[in-house]
């Protein structure tokens, strides 16, 4: 159950609170639902491949280990670096989202104006809210995965509870006329929602990152698939709740449509704020999960000589990848300085890394089925070739949506600059550290990652 809540909390996060109104306003009720169903199908197919690989190769780092075993180190680096891009985007996203939601509950008069980025004023006191949150999550993970997973379970229950409350209000008090127009923005509108979907589901793959720590078994594979299906159902029901809870005209002007829908359905400002508090729980669970997953990717890559050995340093007492956690905490600490506009930039740019990483892992799944047919697979996927090639084709199709000229292309210069900048840094590590020999854990600390 800890594993299920870890993945669910990672996927749900805060995005459904802050972005659901935009989904419905952009594509309409049915348009947004179809976009999520289509994107969810891709994630389910990829999730099945991860479920098999996580139980067959339960090594820290997940996709990095899978791809290296199937192919080679450079391709494993690309897979790990791409997924890490998505993880870091989420971590930075949540650090920016935290002060945004605090302002919704209790608007503060912020002090010390720093600068304006893309029309968004950044104040020191506003940024510090996210930065303090970063320090708290960093400290929690520094002390070990056990305390982090207990924390994750409690807060995930809070998210699901407020989501169920909204869905109940939609079914009991909702006005079906608000569901119109069913489609908005045509095909382009659906595509604009579709490109956000991979970002909203990133998180199930945190499970393979910690497979060695939770002693992966067949049940881990099942929990991974169940978590994806549960998240898809949750998102679709939230889209329904927001659509039926607010007229289309109000969706276009609402700052937090999910909270406003809750307020409108129950005619209670308090319940709207309760939903936002649940959203804060989502920020924490998503943030927490990606610090766990991201630090394990960096640790695994450092052990294999793909990143500096500094990232493979284990804490002598807590047996956590302490330096990797410190690095991710520093990233989150600085992220709020980018301002509110960073939310959309991070969603869009990070998604392309996630899909690319998933594509490479899916190819590794097919390759391992070919070269290691006798590998013990506690969770074996039925029809592996069909599942694998469908996942490959869907992933390639998704990647094409981000390219120039497509309805959902990434914007110039900011979003593409984030993408090119990330892979430029990756190229430096790959070529500057390719001569490094893999690091053995006992050479660093005579310890290993464990559940503590």
XYZ file of C-alpha atoms in Angstrom:
452
model
C 0.000 0.000 0.000
C 2.934 2.337 0.616
C 3.993 1.773 -2.995
C 0.466 2.461 -4.294
C 0.198 5.710 -2.346
C 3.695 6.734 -3.397
C 2.785 6.454 -7.090
C -0.732 7.897 -6.699
C 0.540 10.874 -4.729
C 3.229 11.495 -7.327
C 0.791 11.500 -10.243
C -2.039 13.502 -8.711
C -0.048 16.319 -7.166
C -1.282 19.883 -7.603
C -1.766 20.010 -11.365
C -5.407 18.892 -11.265
C -6.276 21.857 -9.018
C -4.515 24.578 -10.977
C -4.874 23.285 -14.559
C -8.241 21.492 -14.793
C -10.103 24.701 -15.611
C -7.647 25.387 -18.432
C -8.188 21.879 -19.830
C -11.959 22.310 -20.001
C -11.778 25.902 -21.261
C -9.330 24.860 -23.989
C -10.971 21.656 -25.242
C -14.448 21.488 -23.672
C -15.759 18.737 -21.393
C -15.693 15.910 -23.946
C -12.604 17.238 -25.697
C -10.598 17.251 -22.459
C -11.965 13.825 -21.486
C -10.970 12.304 -24.838
C -7.516 13.907 -24.620
C -6.948 12.376 -21.185
C -8.302 9.001 -22.284
C -5.934 8.967 -25.261
C -2.960 10.100 -23.210
C -3.909 7.698 -20.446
C -3.844 4.792 -22.917
C -0.232 5.638 -23.752
C 0.697 5.716 -20.070
C -1.084 2.401 -19.396
C 0.845 0.688 -22.208
C 4.144 2.126 -20.954
C 3.200 1.287 -17.372
C 2.774 -2.376 -18.313
C 6.317 -2.495 -19.689
C 7.665 -0.815 -16.546
C 5.742 -3.267 -14.349
C 7.434 -6.233 -15.994
C 10.898 -4.677 -16.001
C 10.703 -3.457 -12.390
C 10.031 -6.966 -11.095
C 12.523 -8.664 -13.451
C 15.373 -6.172 -12.824
C 14.765 -4.686 -9.356
C 17.712 -2.291 -9.378
C 17.894 1.290 -8.138
C 17.501 3.682 -11.063
C 14.739 1.873 -12.921
C 14.927 2.855 -16.576
C 18.673 3.478 -16.427
C 19.264 -0.142 -15.376
C 16.759 -1.523 -17.891
C 18.204 0.299 -20.895
C 21.832 -0.360 -19.982
C 21.125 -4.077 -19.748
C 19.284 -4.094 -23.075
C 21.504 -1.746 -25.080
C 24.454 0.401 -23.967
C 25.565 3.120 -21.593
C 24.969 6.180 -23.886
C 21.348 5.166 -24.532
C 20.863 4.400 -20.834
C 22.210 7.860 -20.057
C 19.737 9.445 -22.505
C 16.829 7.549 -20.934
C 17.811 8.475 -17.393
C 18.623 12.089 -18.256
C 15.287 12.514 -20.066
C 13.159 11.152 -17.230
C 15.233 13.175 -14.758
C 14.277 16.280 -16.785
C 10.627 15.501 -16.151
C 11.271 14.854 -12.461
C 13.185 18.088 -11.990
C 10.451 19.965 -13.845
C 7.870 18.627 -11.399
C 10.032 19.475 -8.386
C 10.490 23.042 -9.646
C 6.785 23.218 -10.602
C 5.674 22.320 -7.077
C 8.055 24.861 -5.530
C 6.375 27.557 -7.640
C 2.871 26.189 -7.046
C 3.121 26.264 -3.224
C 3.238 30.078 -2.805
C 0.607 30.394 -5.563
C -1.909 28.300 -3.630
C -1.085 29.886 -0.284
C -2.006 33.232 -1.839
C -5.386 31.812 -2.898
C -6.271 30.714 0.634
C -4.937 33.802 2.378
C -3.781 36.613 0.081
C -0.663 38.217 1.498
C 0.835 41.603 0.872
C 4.246 40.528 -0.322
C 7.364 42.560 0.283
C 10.679 43.206 -1.509
C 9.976 43.251 -5.226
C 12.779 41.418 -7.043
C 11.877 41.489 -10.745
C 9.196 40.838 -13.340
C 9.357 37.751 -15.565
C 6.909 37.416 -18.472
C 4.455 39.779 -16.766
C 4.703 38.066 -13.368
C 6.050 40.089 -10.434
C 8.367 38.111 -8.179
C 8.572 39.143 -4.519
C 11.089 37.843 -2.022
C 8.461 36.931 0.576
C 6.448 35.042 -2.074
C 9.494 33.086 -3.263
C 10.514 32.230 0.297
C 7.292 30.227 0.825
C 8.351 27.803 -1.900
C 11.960 27.832 -0.746
C 11.041 26.904 2.843
C 8.896 24.063 1.471
C 11.933 22.835 -0.461
C 14.017 22.711 2.719
C 11.299 20.766 4.559
C 10.925 18.112 1.825
C 14.676 17.856 1.445
C 15.134 17.244 5.163
C 12.336 14.631 5.191
C 13.947 12.611 2.397
C 17.440 13.064 3.771
C 16.430 11.018 6.804
C 15.234 7.980 4.832
C 12.553 6.589 2.553
C 10.424 5.071 5.337
C 9.498 8.383 6.932
C 8.889 9.840 3.464
C 6.478 7.047 2.465
C 4.457 7.309 5.693
C 4.136 11.035 5.084
C 3.145 10.266 1.474
C 0.335 7.906 2.483
C -1.335 10.380 4.845
C -1.291 13.256 2.376
C -2.449 11.134 -0.579
C -5.525 10.135 1.416
C -6.217 13.855 1.914
C -6.005 14.522 -1.850
C -8.349 11.698 -2.765
C -10.825 12.731 -0.060
C -11.267 16.295 -1.330
C -11.444 15.006 -4.903
C -14.267 12.643 -3.931
C -16.058 15.543 -2.230
C -15.938 17.559 -5.475
C -17.162 14.580 -7.501
C -20.027 14.010 -5.044
C -21.044 17.669 -5.302
C -20.913 17.462 -9.103
C -23.222 14.463 -9.163
C -25.679 15.909 -6.639
C -25.701 19.652 -7.311
C -24.194 20.015 -10.788
C -25.997 21.715 -13.684
C -25.732 19.615 -16.864
C -26.058 22.764 -18.972
C -22.604 23.763 -17.765
C -21.139 20.811 -19.675
C -21.751 22.710 -22.920
C -19.939 23.282 -25.198
C -18.803 19.694 -25.210
C -15.934 20.601 -27.524
C -14.016 23.871 -27.539
C -11.109 24.853 -29.742
C -11.585 21.932 -32.111
C -8.708 19.565 -32.829
C -6.106 22.147 -31.789
C -7.764 22.496 -28.392
C -7.624 18.758 -27.797
C -3.968 18.646 -28.837
C -3.095 21.450 -26.411
C -4.573 19.390 -23.571
C -3.053 16.156 -24.850
C 0.544 17.381 -24.595
C 0.038 18.066 -20.876
C -1.119 14.507 -20.168
C 2.306 12.799 -19.875
C 3.348 15.419 -17.314
C 0.193 14.732 -15.285
C 0.971 10.994 -15.128
C 4.681 11.157 -14.532
C 5.198 9.516 -11.173
C 4.211 5.885 -11.596
C 7.810 5.277 -12.657
C 9.017 6.344 -9.220
C 8.276 2.741 -8.213
C 11.026 1.175 -10.386
C 13.490 3.774 -9.055
C 13.162 2.273 -5.577
C 12.560 -1.366 -6.558
C 15.669 -2.581 -4.714
C 14.605 -0.795 -1.535
C 11.063 -2.197 -1.418
C 12.173 -5.679 -2.527
C 10.168 -5.758 -5.765
C 7.815 -8.712 -6.243
C 4.931 -9.502 -8.558
C 2.642 -7.364 -6.393
C 4.803 -4.294 -7.138
C 3.996 -4.683 -10.837
C 0.296 -4.937 -10.068
C 0.378 -1.856 -7.839
C 2.096 0.120 -10.596
C -0.669 -0.658 -13.105
C -3.446 -0.092 -10.557
C -1.979 3.310 -9.653
C -2.113 4.447 -13.309
C -5.710 3.305 -13.784
C -6.745 4.985 -10.520
C -5.101 8.273 -11.504
C -6.764 8.220 -14.940
C -10.194 7.692 -13.369
C -9.519 10.481 -10.871
C -8.521 12.985 -13.587
C -11.552 12.211 -15.764
C -13.923 12.615 -12.815
C -12.277 15.921 -11.837
C -12.753 17.187 -15.413
C -16.437 16.258 -15.089
C -16.731 17.963 -11.688
C -15.156 21.216 -12.892
C -17.165 21.210 -16.132
C -20.518 20.737 -14.440
C -19.661 22.998 -11.505
C -18.833 26.176 -13.461
C -20.335 27.766 -16.586
C -17.893 27.943 -19.508
C -17.726 31.735 -19.266
C -16.470 31.531 -15.669
C -13.861 28.905 -16.567
C -12.180 31.467 -18.795
C -11.726 33.957 -15.954
C -11.231 31.710 -12.910
C -7.776 31.615 -11.326
C -8.438 28.260 -9.633
C -11.406 26.704 -11.416
C -11.407 23.518 -9.334
C -11.786 25.441 -6.077
C -14.339 27.813 -7.618
C -16.353 24.818 -8.875
C -16.396 23.380 -5.362
C -17.510 26.745 -3.970
C -20.241 27.045 -6.604
C -21.556 23.479 -6.203
C -21.881 23.640 -2.410
C -22.406 27.405 -2.220
C -19.632 27.445 0.338
C -16.399 29.438 0.183
C -15.081 27.292 3.034
C -15.343 24.098 1.007
C -13.538 25.797 -1.858
C -10.688 26.513 0.529
C -10.841 22.922 1.821
C -10.238 21.726 -1.726
C -7.251 24.054 -2.035
C -5.867 22.654 1.216
C -6.197 19.217 -0.377
C -4.317 20.698 -3.309
C -1.504 21.680 -0.954
C -1.370 18.037 0.117
C -1.003 17.232 -3.586
C 1.913 19.619 -3.925
C 3.647 17.903 -1.045
C 3.025 14.311 -2.230
C 4.143 14.972 -5.792
C 7.160 16.950 -4.662
C 8.101 14.278 -2.126
C 7.812 11.426 -4.635
C 10.012 13.117 -7.208
C 12.711 13.929 -4.693
C 12.680 10.197 -3.892
C 12.707 9.143 -7.558
C 14.998 11.868 -8.874
C 17.667 11.274 -6.237
C 17.659 7.534 -7.025
C 18.090 8.201 -10.758
C 21.056 10.470 -10.059
C 22.498 7.931 -7.639
C 22.148 5.105 -10.187
C 23.682 7.182 -12.985
C 26.599 8.208 -10.774
C 27.271 4.580 -9.796
C 27.546 3.759 -13.499
C 29.962 6.606 -14.214
C 27.359 8.682 -16.077
C 27.371 11.517 -13.534
C 30.065 12.685 -11.086
C 30.680 10.258 -8.225
C 29.579 13.009 -5.805
C 25.955 12.112 -6.606
C 26.495 8.496 -5.507
C 27.509 9.458 -1.970
C 25.369 7.703 0.636
C 24.621 9.079 4.079
C 26.488 6.949 6.663
C 23.485 6.733 8.995
C 20.333 7.043 6.870
C 21.664 5.230 3.765
C 20.033 7.777 1.461
C 21.669 9.376 -1.631
C 22.313 12.468 0.451
C 24.165 14.585 -2.109
C 21.586 13.970 -4.825
C 18.844 15.012 -2.391
C 20.787 18.163 -1.485
C 21.131 19.031 -5.184
C 17.396 18.592 -5.879
C 16.564 20.602 -2.763
C 18.759 23.456 -3.985
C 16.985 23.372 -7.369
C 13.578 23.614 -5.711
C 14.839 26.338 -3.366
C 15.700 28.565 -6.356
C 12.733 27.691 -8.617
C 10.228 30.219 -7.143
C 12.511 33.022 -8.332
C 11.181 32.287 -11.863
C 7.679 33.493 -10.926
C 4.194 32.121 -11.657
C 4.665 31.936 -15.424
C 7.157 29.127 -14.878
C 4.254 26.744 -14.175
C 3.266 26.318 -17.848
C 6.870 26.397 -19.102
C 7.825 23.547 -16.795
C 4.777 21.422 -17.672
C 5.344 21.672 -21.419
C 9.144 21.425 -21.544
C 9.341 18.644 -18.953
C 6.791 16.526 -20.821
C 9.049 16.060 -23.840
C 11.769 14.583 -21.622
C 9.298 12.237 -19.961
C 7.960 10.868 -23.268
C 11.455 10.441 -24.733
C 12.599 8.550 -21.655
C 9.515 6.326 -21.770
C 10.107 5.606 -25.467
C 13.646 4.387 -24.832
C 12.567 2.195 -21.899
C 9.814 0.650 -24.027
C 12.367 -0.206 -26.728
C 14.509 -1.799 -24.004
C 11.482 -3.864 -22.935
C 11.178 -5.272 -26.462
C 14.928 -5.829 -26.753
C 15.135 -7.758 -23.463
C 12.230 -9.944 -24.529
C 14.333 -10.792 -27.591
C 17.814 -11.271 -26.092
C 16.822 -12.621 -22.661
C 13.675 -14.686 -23.212
C 14.447 -16.830 -20.153
C 14.829 -13.876 -17.757
C 12.677 -14.455 -14.676
C 9.717 -12.078 -14.942
C 7.529 -12.245 -11.796
C 5.054 -9.863 -13.491
C 4.977 -10.992 -17.128
C 2.953 -8.914 -19.598
C 0.604 -10.777 -21.920
C 1.102 -10.069 -25.641
C 4.450 -8.312 -25.026
C 5.163 -7.525 -28.694
C 1.735 -5.945 -29.215
C 1.913 -3.945 -25.981
C 5.508 -2.913 -26.605
C 5.140 -1.768 -30.203
C 1.885 0.074 -29.477
C 3.691 1.924 -26.679
C 6.544 2.772 -29.065
C 4.191 4.091 -31.759
C 2.156 6.129 -29.265
C 5.337 7.605 -27.786
C 6.648 8.648 -31.203
C 3.261 10.180 -31.986
C 3.333 12.142 -28.732
C 6.854 13.403 -29.373
C 5.793 14.735 -32.764
C 3.137 16.919 -31.117
C 5.825 19.078 -29.497
C 7.598 19.892 -32.767
C 7.345 23.265 -34.603
C 4.319 23.516 -36.848
C 2.208 21.124 -34.784
C -0.941 22.313 -32.963
C 0.718 21.831 -29.563
C 4.265 22.940 -30.413
C 6.542 24.152 -27.635
C 6.977 27.906 -27.559
C 10.090 29.816 -28.561
C 12.305 30.913 -26.971
C 11.628 29.863 -23.379
C 10.299 26.295 -23.593
C 12.669 25.177 -26.336
C 15.540 26.891 -24.507
C 14.768 24.775 -21.438
C 14.816 21.613 -23.579
C 18.010 22.425 -25.488
C 19.733 23.713 -22.360
C 18.970 20.507 -20.459
C 20.281 18.221 -23.201
C 23.332 20.422 -23.754
C 24.236 19.927 -20.092
C 23.563 16.214 -20.527
C 25.908 16.064 -23.511
C 28.634 17.608 -21.358
C 28.228 14.939 -18.672
C 28.053 12.133 -21.217
C 31.200 13.096 -23.065
C 33.228 14.496 -20.162
C 32.522 11.570 -17.867
C 32.387 8.704 -20.380
C 35.904 7.676 -19.394
C 34.924 7.344 -15.752
C 34.719 3.791 -14.449
C 31.562 2.744 -12.594
C 31.595 3.534 -8.886
C 31.204 0.678 -6.449
C 29.014 1.422 -3.496
C 31.475 0.035 -0.940
C 34.210 2.291 -2.279
C 32.071 5.277 -1.349
C 30.490 4.327 1.893
C 30.473 0.568 2.424
C 26.696 0.884 2.483
C 23.713 0.413 0.235
C 20.292 1.920 -0.224
C 17.900 0.386 2.268
C 14.497 0.999 3.734
C 15.132 3.002 6.893
